[in-house]
Coordinates of C-alpha atoms and ligand atoms in Angstrom, one line a residue:
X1 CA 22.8 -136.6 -44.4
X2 CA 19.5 -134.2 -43.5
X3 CA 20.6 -131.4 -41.0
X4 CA 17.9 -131.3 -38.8
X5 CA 16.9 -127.8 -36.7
X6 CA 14.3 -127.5 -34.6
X7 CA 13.2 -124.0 -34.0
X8 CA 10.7 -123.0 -30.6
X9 CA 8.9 -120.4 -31.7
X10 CA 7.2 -119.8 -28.3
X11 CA 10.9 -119.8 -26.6
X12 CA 11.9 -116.1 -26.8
X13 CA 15.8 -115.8 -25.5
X14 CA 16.1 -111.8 -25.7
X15 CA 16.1 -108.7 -28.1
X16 CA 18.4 -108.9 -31.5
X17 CA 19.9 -105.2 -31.2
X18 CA 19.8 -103.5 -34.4
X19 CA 23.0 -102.2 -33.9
X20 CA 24.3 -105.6 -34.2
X21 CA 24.2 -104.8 -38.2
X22 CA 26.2 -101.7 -37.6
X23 CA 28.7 -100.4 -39.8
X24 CA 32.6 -98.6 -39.0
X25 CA 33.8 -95.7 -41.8
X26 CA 37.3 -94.5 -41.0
X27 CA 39.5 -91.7 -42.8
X28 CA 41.6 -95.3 -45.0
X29 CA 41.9 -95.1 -48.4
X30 CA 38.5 -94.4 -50.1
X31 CA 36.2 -94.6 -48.0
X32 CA 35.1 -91.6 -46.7
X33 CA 36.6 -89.5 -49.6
X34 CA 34.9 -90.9 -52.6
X35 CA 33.3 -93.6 -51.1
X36 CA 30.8 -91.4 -49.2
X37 CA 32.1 -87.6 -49.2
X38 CA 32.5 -86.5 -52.9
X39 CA 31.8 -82.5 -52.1
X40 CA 29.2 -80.5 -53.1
X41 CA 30.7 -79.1 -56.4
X42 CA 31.2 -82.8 -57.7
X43 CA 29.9 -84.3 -61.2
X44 CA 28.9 -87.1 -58.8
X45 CA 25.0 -86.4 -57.8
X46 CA 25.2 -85.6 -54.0
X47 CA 23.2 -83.9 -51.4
X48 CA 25.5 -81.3 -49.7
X49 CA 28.4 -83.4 -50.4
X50 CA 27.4 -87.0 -49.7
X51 CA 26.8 -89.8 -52.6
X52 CA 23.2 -90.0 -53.7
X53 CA 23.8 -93.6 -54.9
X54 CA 25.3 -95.0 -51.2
X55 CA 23.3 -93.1 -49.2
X56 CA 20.3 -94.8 -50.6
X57 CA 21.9 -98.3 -51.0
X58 CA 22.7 -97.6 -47.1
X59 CA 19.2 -96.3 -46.5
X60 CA 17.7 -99.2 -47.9
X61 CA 20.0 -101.6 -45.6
X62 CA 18.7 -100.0 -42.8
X63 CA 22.0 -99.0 -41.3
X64 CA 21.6 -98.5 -37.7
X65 CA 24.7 -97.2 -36.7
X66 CA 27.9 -95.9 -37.4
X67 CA 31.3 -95.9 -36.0
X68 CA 33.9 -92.9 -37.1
X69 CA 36.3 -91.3 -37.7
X70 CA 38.6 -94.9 -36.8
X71 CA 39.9 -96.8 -36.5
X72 CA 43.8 -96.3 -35.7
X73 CA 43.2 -92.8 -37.5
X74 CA 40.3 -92.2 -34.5
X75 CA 43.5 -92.2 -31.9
X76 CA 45.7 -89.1 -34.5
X77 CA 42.2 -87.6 -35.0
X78 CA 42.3 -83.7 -33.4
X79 CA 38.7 -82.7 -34.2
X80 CA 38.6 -79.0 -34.1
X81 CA 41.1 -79.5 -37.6
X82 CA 38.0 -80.5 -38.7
X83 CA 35.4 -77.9 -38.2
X84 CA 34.3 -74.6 -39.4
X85 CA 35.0 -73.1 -43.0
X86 CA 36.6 -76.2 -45.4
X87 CA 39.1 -73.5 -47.0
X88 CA 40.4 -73.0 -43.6
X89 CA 40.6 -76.3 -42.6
X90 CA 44.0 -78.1 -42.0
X91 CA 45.4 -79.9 -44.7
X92 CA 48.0 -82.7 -43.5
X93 CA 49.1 -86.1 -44.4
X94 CA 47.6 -89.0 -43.2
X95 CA 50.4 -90.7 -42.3
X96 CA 48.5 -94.0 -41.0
X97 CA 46.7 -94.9 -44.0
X98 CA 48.9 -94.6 -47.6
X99 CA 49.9 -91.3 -46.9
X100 CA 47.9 -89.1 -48.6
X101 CA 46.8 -85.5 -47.9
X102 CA 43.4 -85.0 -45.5
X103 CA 41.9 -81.8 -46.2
X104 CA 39.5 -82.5 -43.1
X105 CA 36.6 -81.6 -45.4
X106 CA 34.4 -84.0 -43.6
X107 CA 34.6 -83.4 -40.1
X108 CA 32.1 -83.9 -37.1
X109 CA 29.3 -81.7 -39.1
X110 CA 29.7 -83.7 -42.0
X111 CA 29.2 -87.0 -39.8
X112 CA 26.6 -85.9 -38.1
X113 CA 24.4 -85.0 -41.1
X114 CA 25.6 -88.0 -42.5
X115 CA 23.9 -89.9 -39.6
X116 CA 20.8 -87.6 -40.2
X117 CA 20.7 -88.4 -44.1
X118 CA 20.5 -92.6 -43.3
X119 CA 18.4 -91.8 -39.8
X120 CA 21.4 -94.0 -38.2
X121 CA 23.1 -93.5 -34.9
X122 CA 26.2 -92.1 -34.8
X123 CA 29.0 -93.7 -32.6
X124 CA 32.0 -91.3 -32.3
X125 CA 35.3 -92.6 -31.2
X126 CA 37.4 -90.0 -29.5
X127 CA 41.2 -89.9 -29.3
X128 CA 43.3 -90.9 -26.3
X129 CA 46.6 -92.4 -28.2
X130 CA 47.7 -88.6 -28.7
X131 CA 44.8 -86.5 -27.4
X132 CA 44.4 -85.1 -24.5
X133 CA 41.5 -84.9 -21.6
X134 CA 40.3 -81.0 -22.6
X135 CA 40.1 -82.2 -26.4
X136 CA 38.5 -85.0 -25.6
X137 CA 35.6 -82.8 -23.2
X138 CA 35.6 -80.1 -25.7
X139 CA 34.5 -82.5 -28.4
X140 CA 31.6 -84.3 -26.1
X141 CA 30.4 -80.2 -25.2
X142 CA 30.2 -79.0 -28.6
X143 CA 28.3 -82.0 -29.9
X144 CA 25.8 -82.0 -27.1
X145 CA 25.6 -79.0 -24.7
X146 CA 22.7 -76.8 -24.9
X147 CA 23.5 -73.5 -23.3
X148 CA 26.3 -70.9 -22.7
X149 CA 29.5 -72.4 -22.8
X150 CA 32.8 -71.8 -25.2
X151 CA 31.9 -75.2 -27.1
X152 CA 28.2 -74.5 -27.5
X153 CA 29.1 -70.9 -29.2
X154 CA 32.2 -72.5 -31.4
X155 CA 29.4 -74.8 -32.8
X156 CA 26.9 -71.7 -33.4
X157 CA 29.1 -70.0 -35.2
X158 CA 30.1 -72.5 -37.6
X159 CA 26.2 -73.0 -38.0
X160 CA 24.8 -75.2 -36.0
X161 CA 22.6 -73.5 -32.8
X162 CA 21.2 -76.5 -31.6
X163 CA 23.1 -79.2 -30.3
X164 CA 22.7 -82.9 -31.7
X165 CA 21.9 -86.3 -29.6
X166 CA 25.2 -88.5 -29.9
X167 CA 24.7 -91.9 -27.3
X168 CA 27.4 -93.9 -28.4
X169 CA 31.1 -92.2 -27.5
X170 CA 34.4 -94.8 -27.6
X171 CA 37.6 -93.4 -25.4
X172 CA 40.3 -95.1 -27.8
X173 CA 40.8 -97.8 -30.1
X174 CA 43.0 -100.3 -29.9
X175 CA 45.0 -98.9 -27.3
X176 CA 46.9 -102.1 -27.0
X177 CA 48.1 -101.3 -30.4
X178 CA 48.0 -98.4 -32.8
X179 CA 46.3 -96.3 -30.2
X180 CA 49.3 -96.5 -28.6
X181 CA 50.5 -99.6 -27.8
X182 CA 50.1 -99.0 -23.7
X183 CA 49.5 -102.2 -21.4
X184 CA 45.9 -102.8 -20.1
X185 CA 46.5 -101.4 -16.5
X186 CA 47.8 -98.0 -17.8
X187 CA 45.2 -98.2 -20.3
X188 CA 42.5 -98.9 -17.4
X189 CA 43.7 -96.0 -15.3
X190 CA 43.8 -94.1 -18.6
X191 CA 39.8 -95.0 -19.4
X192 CA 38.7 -94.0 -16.2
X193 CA 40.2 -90.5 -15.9
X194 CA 39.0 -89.7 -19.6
X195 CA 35.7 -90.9 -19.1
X196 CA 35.2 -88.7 -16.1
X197 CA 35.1 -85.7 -18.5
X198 CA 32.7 -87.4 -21.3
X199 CA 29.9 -85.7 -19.4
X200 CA 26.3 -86.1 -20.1
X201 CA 24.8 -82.6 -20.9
X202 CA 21.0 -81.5 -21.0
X203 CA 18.7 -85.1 -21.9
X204 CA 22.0 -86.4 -23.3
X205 CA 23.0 -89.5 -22.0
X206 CA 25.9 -90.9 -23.3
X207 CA 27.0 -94.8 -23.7
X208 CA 30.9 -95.0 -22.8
X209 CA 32.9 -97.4 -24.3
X210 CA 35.9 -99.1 -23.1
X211 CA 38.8 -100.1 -25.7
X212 CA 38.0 -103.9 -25.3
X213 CA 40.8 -106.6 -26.7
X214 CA 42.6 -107.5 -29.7
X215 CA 41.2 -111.1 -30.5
X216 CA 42.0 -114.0 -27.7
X217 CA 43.7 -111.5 -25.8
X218 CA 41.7 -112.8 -22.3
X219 CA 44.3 -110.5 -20.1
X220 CA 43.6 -107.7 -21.5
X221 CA 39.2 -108.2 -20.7
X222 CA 40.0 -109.4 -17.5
X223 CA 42.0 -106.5 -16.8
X224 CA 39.9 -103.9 -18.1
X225 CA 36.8 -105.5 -16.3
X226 CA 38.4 -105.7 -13.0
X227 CA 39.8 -102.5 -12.9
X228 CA 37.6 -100.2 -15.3
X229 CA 34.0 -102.1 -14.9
X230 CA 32.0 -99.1 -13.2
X231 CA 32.8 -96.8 -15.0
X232 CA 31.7 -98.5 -18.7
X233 CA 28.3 -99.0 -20.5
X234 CA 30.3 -101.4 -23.1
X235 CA 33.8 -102.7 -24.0
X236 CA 35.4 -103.5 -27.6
X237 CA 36.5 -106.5 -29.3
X238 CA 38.4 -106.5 -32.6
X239 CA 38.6 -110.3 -34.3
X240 CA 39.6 -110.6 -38.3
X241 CA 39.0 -113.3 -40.2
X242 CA 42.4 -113.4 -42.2
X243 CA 42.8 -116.2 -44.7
X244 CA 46.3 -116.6 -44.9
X245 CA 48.9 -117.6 -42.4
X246 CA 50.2 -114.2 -41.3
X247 CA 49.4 -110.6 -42.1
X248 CA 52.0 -110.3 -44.6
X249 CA 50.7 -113.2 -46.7
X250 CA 46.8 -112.9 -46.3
X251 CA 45.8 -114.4 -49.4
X252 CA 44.0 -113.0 -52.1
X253 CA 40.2 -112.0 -52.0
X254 CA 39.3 -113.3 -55.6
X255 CA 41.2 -116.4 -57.3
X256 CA 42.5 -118.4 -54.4
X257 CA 42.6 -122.0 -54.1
X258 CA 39.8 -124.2 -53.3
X259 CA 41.3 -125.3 -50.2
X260 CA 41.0 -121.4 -48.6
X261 CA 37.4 -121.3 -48.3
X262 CA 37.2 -123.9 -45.6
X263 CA 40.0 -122.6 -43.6
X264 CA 38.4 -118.7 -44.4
X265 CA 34.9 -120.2 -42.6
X266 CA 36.9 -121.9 -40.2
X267 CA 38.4 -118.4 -39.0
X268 CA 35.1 -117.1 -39.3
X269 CA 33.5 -119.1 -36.9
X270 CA 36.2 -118.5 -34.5
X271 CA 34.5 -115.9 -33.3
X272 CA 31.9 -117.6 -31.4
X273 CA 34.2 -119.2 -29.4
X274 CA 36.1 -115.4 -29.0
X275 CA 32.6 -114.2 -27.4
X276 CA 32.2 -117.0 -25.5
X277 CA 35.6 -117.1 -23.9
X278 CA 35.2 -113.3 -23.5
X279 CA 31.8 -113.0 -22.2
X280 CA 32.8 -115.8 -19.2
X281 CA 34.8 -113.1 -17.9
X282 CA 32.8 -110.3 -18.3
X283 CA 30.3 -111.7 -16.2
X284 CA 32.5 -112.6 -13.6
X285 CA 32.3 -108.8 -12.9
X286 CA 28.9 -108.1 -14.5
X287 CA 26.7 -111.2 -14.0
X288 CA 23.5 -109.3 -15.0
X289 CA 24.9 -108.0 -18.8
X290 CA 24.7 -104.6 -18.3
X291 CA 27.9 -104.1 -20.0
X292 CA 27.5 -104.7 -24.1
X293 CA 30.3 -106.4 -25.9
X294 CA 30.9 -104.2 -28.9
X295 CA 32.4 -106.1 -31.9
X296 CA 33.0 -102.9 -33.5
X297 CA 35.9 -104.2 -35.8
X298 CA 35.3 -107.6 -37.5
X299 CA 35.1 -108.8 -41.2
X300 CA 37.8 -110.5 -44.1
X301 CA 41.2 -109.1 -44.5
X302 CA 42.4 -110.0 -48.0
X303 CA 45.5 -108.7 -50.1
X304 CA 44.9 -105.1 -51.6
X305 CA 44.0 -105.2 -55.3
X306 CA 47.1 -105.2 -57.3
X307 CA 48.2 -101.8 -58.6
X308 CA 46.3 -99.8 -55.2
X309 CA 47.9 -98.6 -52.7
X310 CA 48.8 -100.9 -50.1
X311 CA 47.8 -98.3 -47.1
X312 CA 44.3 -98.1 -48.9
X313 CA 42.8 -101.5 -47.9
X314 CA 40.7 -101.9 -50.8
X315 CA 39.6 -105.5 -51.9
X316 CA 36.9 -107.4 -53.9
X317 CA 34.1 -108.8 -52.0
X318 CA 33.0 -112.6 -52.8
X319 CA 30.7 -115.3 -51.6
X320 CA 33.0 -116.1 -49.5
X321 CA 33.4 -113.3 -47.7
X322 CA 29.1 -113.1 -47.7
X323 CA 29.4 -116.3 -46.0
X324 CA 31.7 -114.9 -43.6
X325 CA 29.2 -112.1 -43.0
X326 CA 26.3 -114.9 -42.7
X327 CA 28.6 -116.7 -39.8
X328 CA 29.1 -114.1 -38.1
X329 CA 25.7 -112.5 -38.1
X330 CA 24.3 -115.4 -36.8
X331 CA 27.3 -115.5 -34.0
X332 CA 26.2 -112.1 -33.1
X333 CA 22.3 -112.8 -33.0
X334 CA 22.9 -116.0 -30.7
X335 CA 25.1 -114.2 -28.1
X336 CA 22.5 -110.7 -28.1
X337 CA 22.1 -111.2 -24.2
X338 CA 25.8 -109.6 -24.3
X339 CA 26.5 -108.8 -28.1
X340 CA 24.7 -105.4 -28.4
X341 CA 26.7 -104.0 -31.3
X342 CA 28.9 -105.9 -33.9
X343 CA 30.5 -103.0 -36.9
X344 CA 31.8 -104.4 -40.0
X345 CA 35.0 -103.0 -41.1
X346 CA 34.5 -101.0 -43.3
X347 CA 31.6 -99.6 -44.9
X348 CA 32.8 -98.7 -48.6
X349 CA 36.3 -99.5 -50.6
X350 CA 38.1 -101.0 -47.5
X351 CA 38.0 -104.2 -46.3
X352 CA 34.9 -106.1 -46.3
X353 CA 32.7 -103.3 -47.8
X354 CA 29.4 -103.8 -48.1
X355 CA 29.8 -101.0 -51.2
X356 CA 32.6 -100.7 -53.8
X357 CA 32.4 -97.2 -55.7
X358 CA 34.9 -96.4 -59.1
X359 CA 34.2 -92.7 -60.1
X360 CA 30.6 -92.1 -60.3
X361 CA 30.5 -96.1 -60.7
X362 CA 29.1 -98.0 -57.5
X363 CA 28.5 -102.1 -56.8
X364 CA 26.7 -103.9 -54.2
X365 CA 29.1 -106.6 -52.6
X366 CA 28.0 -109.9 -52.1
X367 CA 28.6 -109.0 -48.4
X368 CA 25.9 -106.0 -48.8
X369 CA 23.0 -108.4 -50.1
X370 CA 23.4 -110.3 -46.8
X371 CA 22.9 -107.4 -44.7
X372 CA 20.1 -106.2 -46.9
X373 CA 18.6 -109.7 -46.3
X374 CA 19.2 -109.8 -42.6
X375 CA 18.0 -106.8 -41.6
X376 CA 14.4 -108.6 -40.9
X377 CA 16.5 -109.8 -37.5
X378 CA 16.9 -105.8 -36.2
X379 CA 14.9 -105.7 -32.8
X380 CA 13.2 -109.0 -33.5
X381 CA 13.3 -111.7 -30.4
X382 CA 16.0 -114.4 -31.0
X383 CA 14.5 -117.8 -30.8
X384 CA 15.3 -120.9 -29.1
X385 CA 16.6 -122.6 -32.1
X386 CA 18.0 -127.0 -31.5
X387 CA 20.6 -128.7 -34.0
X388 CA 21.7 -131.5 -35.8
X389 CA 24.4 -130.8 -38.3
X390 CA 27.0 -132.8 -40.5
X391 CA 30.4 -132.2 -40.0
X392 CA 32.4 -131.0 -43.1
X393 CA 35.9 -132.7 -42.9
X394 CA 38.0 -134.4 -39.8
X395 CA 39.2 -133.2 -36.3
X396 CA 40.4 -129.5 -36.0
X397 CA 39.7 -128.4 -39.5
X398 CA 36.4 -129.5 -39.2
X399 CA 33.2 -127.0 -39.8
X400 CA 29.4 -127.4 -39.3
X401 CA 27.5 -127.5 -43.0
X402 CA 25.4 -125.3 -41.5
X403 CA 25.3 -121.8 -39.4
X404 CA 21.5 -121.0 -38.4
X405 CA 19.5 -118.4 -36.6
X406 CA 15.6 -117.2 -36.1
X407 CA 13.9 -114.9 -34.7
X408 CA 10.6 -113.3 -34.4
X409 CA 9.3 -110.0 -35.4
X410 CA 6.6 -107.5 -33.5
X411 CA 4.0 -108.8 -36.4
X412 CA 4.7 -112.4 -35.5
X413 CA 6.9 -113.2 -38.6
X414 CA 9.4 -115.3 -38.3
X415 CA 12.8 -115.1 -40.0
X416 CA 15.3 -118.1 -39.9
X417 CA 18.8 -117.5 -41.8
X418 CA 20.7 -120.7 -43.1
X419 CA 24.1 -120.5 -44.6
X420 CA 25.6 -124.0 -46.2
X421 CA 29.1 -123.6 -45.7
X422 CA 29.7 -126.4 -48.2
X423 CA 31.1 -125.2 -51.6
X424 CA 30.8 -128.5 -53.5
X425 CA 27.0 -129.6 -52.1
X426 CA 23.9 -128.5 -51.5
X427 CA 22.4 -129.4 -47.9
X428 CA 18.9 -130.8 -47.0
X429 CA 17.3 -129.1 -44.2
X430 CA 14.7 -130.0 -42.4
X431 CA 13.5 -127.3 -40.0
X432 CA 10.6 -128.1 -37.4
X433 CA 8.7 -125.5 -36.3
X434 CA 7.7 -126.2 -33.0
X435 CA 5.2 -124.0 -29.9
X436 CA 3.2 -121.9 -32.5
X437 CA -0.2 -121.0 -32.0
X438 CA -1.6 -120.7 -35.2
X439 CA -0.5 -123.3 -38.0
X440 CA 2.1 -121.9 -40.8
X441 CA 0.9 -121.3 -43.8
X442 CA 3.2 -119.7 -46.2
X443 CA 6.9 -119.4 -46.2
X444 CA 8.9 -117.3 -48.5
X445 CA 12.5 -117.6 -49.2
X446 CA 15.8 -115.0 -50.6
X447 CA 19.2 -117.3 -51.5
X448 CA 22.5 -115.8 -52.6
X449 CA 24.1 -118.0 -54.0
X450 CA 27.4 -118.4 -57.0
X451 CA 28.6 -120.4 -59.5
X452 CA 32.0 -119.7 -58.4
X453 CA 33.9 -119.9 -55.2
X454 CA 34.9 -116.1 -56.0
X455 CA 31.9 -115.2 -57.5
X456 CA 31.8 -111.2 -57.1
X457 CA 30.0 -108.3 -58.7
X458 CA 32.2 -105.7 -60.9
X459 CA 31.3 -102.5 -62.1
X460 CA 30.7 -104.1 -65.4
X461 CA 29.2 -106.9 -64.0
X462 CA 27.1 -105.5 -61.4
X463 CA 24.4 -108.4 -60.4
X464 CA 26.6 -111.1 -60.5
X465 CA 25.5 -112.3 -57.5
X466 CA 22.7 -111.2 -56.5
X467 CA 19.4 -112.2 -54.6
X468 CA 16.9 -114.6 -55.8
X469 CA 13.9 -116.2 -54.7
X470 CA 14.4 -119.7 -53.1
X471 CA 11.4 -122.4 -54.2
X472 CA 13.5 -125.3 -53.5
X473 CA 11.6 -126.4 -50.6
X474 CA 8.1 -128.4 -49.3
X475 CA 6.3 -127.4 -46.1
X476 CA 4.2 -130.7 -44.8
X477 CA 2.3 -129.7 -41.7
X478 CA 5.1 -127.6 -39.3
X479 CA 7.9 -129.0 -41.1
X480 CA 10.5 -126.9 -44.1
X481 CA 12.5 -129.3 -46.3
X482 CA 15.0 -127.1 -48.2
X483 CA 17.6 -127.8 -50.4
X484 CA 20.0 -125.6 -49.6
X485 CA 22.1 -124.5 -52.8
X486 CA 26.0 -124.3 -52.5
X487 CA 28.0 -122.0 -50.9
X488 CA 24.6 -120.1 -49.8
X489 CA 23.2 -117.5 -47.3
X490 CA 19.5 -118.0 -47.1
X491 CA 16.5 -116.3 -45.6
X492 CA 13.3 -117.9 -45.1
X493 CA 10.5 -115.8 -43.7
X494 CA 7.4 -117.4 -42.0
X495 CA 3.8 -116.7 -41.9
X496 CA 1.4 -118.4 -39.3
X497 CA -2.1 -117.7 -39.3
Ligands
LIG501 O1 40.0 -101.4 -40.0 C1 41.3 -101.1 -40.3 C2 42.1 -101.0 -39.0 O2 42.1 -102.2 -38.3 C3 41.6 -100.0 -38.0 O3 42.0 -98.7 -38.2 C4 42.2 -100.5 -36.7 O4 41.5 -100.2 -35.6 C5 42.4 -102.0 -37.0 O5 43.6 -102.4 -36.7

């Protein structure tokens, strides 16, 4: 059957923030060390310690914002161990994640000309599981206070005069958990008296962000909202897609059965019921949206690789977990009236990295070509976009063949991404453009697509899947008809005239 999607290009719904292609990097495993941090005396080319090789690939991706140092390791995280001369610097175990021994070579001036290098914003995520208030204001007054104060000379003397711009500050992660496992009314109380001391200094304003629930966890958003709403510009959500049926038997990221990538997309699209559910009670307290739901933990969680180290969260990266990205991408764009941040866990060597690095070796994950591909939908205006899609299998197990999104860009292009969800078929599409002024006239298409239903790049293998230009359609008058490949994330863009 033809999936038929009608998309009103003269029906703007609201701003696609950029941040919604955000990206989380926490002290796990490799992912700052060696994934982005290799030191300045490294054989690795570097500029003042950061990769040359990611920082491009990032660069290019248009990476809007980052979230760091966790992450569970955000709430064990003591900052000033992490500042002024490295030789001096603490060295301790990092008892969280596999533990091995921090050195706290990259610390908040590290981050912040990180965030300089790939012109993103940085979101810093301060510690209320085992810190206290003072470390908390101390941190928030030596990134941003201009003037005479203790914090303000500290940072002069370990060379930086001038203080930096930081707008995105989070006051715990996953409190209900990791971050120390507290109950949502001590947590409230908790967020409020912290958040009195994240001050903003000079022109600094700062966005506060409320630890927001762990998946379906309704209680704890109604609780937080109710008690804590004032005082917050934004509130988390955490949601995984795991495979498997339980964290101990998540299933593999590269050779598992046929049957998984259903129940993977399944997972996947969980989420938009998640935001849904979530965002009814938000606006019980906040009717207008002023407060942003911040999915600032979501992506696959797979097995390790065999032979790494379990606490090191390291896994392949396959079409199906660029599907996964598609989904959810698309979840996020069609919910940006409260979804004004979404950050992939994690940028490079854990989880669902968009980058894999081995030595001096780097790949681009199937997961990163999506991003690179739908970064034409940073800032654009979401359009009104109408459906008719075939079901893929019976009652609950049941998924749409097709996940779809447009928008339009400040030139006028419009971008509509289409991922078939079917491994075993390719999908007609017929996509109506409708409300345009001017008649369309060319349409240009990117499709990443596999042969496999673990297709992957290796580092021997590194274009595997990869990119390509998608012909397989006809335009006749305002109407696309595509032929979606299989297992596909595609990216038509638009040209009217
Ligand atoms: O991303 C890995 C971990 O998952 C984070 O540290 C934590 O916040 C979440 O449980």
């Amino acid at each position: 059957m033809t999936n038929r999607i009608t998309v009103n290009a003269d029906r703007a719904k609201g701003t696609i923030n950029r941040n919604i292609y955000g990206h989380f990097s926490e002290h796990l495993g490799r992912c700052i060390y060696e994934g982005l941090w290799v030191g300045e005396d490294s054989d690795i080319p570097n500029t003042k310690g950061i990769r040359n090789d990611v920082a491009a690939a990032l660069k290019k991706m248009k990476i809007p914002v980052l979230r760091w140092p966790g992450g569970c390791f955000a709430d064990e995280y003591h900052w000033k161990d992490g500042i002024g001369p490295k030789e001096n610097r603490k060295r301790m175990i990092n008892t969280h994640w596999g533990g091995v021994v921090e050195n706290n070579h990259f610390g908040t001036h590290e981050f912040m000309m990180l965030c300089e290098m790939l012109e993103c914003e940085p979101y810093i995520n301060g510690n209320v599981g085992s810190g206290t208030v003072q470390e908390m204001a101390d941190w928030v007054e030596y990134l941003t206070f201009e003037g005479v104060s203790p914090m303000a000379e500290l940072r002069e003397a370990n060379g930086r005069p001038e203080p930096w711009k930081v707008k995105y500050f989070g006051v715990g992660n996953e409190n209900w958990g990791c971050g120390g496992n507290m109950r949502p009314e001590y947590y409230a109380d908790l967020y409020r008296q912290f958040q009195t001391y994240v001050r903003n200094y000079g022109s600094n304003r700062i966005h506060k962000i409320a630890c927001g629930p762990n998946t379906d966890d309704y209680h704890w958003m109604e609780t937080l909202m109710k008690q804590a709403h004032r005082f917050m510009d934004s509130i988390t959500l955490h949601y995984y897609t795991v495979p498997g049926d339980s964290w101990q038997e998540k299933g593999t990221a590269t050779g598992f059965p046929e049957n998984m990538w259903r129940v993977t997309l399944k997972k996947a699209l969980f989420m938009e019921e998640l935001i849904s559910k979530h965002s009814a009670i938000m606006d019980q307290y906040d009717p207008d949206k002023r407060i942003g739901l911040l999915v600032d933990e979501w992506g696959t969680w797979h097995d390790v690789e065999p032979g790494t180290n379990p606490g090191f969260l390291y896994q392949q990266n396959t079409i199906r977990d660029a599907l996964v990205a598609g989904i959810s991408l698309n979840i996020f764009n069609e919910h940006c009236d409260r979804v004004q941040m979404a950050n992939i866990a994690q940028l490079v060597n854990v989880l669902q990295a968009v980058i894999l690095t081995e030595g001096e070796k780097m790949v681009l994950t199937p997961t990163y070509h999506v991003f690179d591909m739908y970064k034409v939908h940073q800032d654009a205006q979401l359009l009104d976009v109408h459906q008719s899609i075939t079901e893929l299998g019976e009652g609950k197990q049941a998924i749409p063949q097709i996940s779809v999104s447009a928008s339009i860009d400040e030139e006028g292009r419009i971008h509509i991404s289409l991922c078939n969800l079917d491994h075993q078929a390719g999908a007609k599409v017929e996509v109506e453009l409708r409300g345009l002024v001017d008649k369309l006239v060319s349409v240009q298409g990117t499709t990443l697509t596999s042969d496999a239903i673990d297709g992957h790049n290796t580092f021997e293998e590194t274009d595997k899947v990869s990119p390509t230009e998608f012909t397989a359609f006809n335009l006749i008058d305002q109407v696309i008809y595509a032929e979606l490949p299989p297992m596909s994330v595609t990216v038509l863009a638009l040209t009217a005239e």
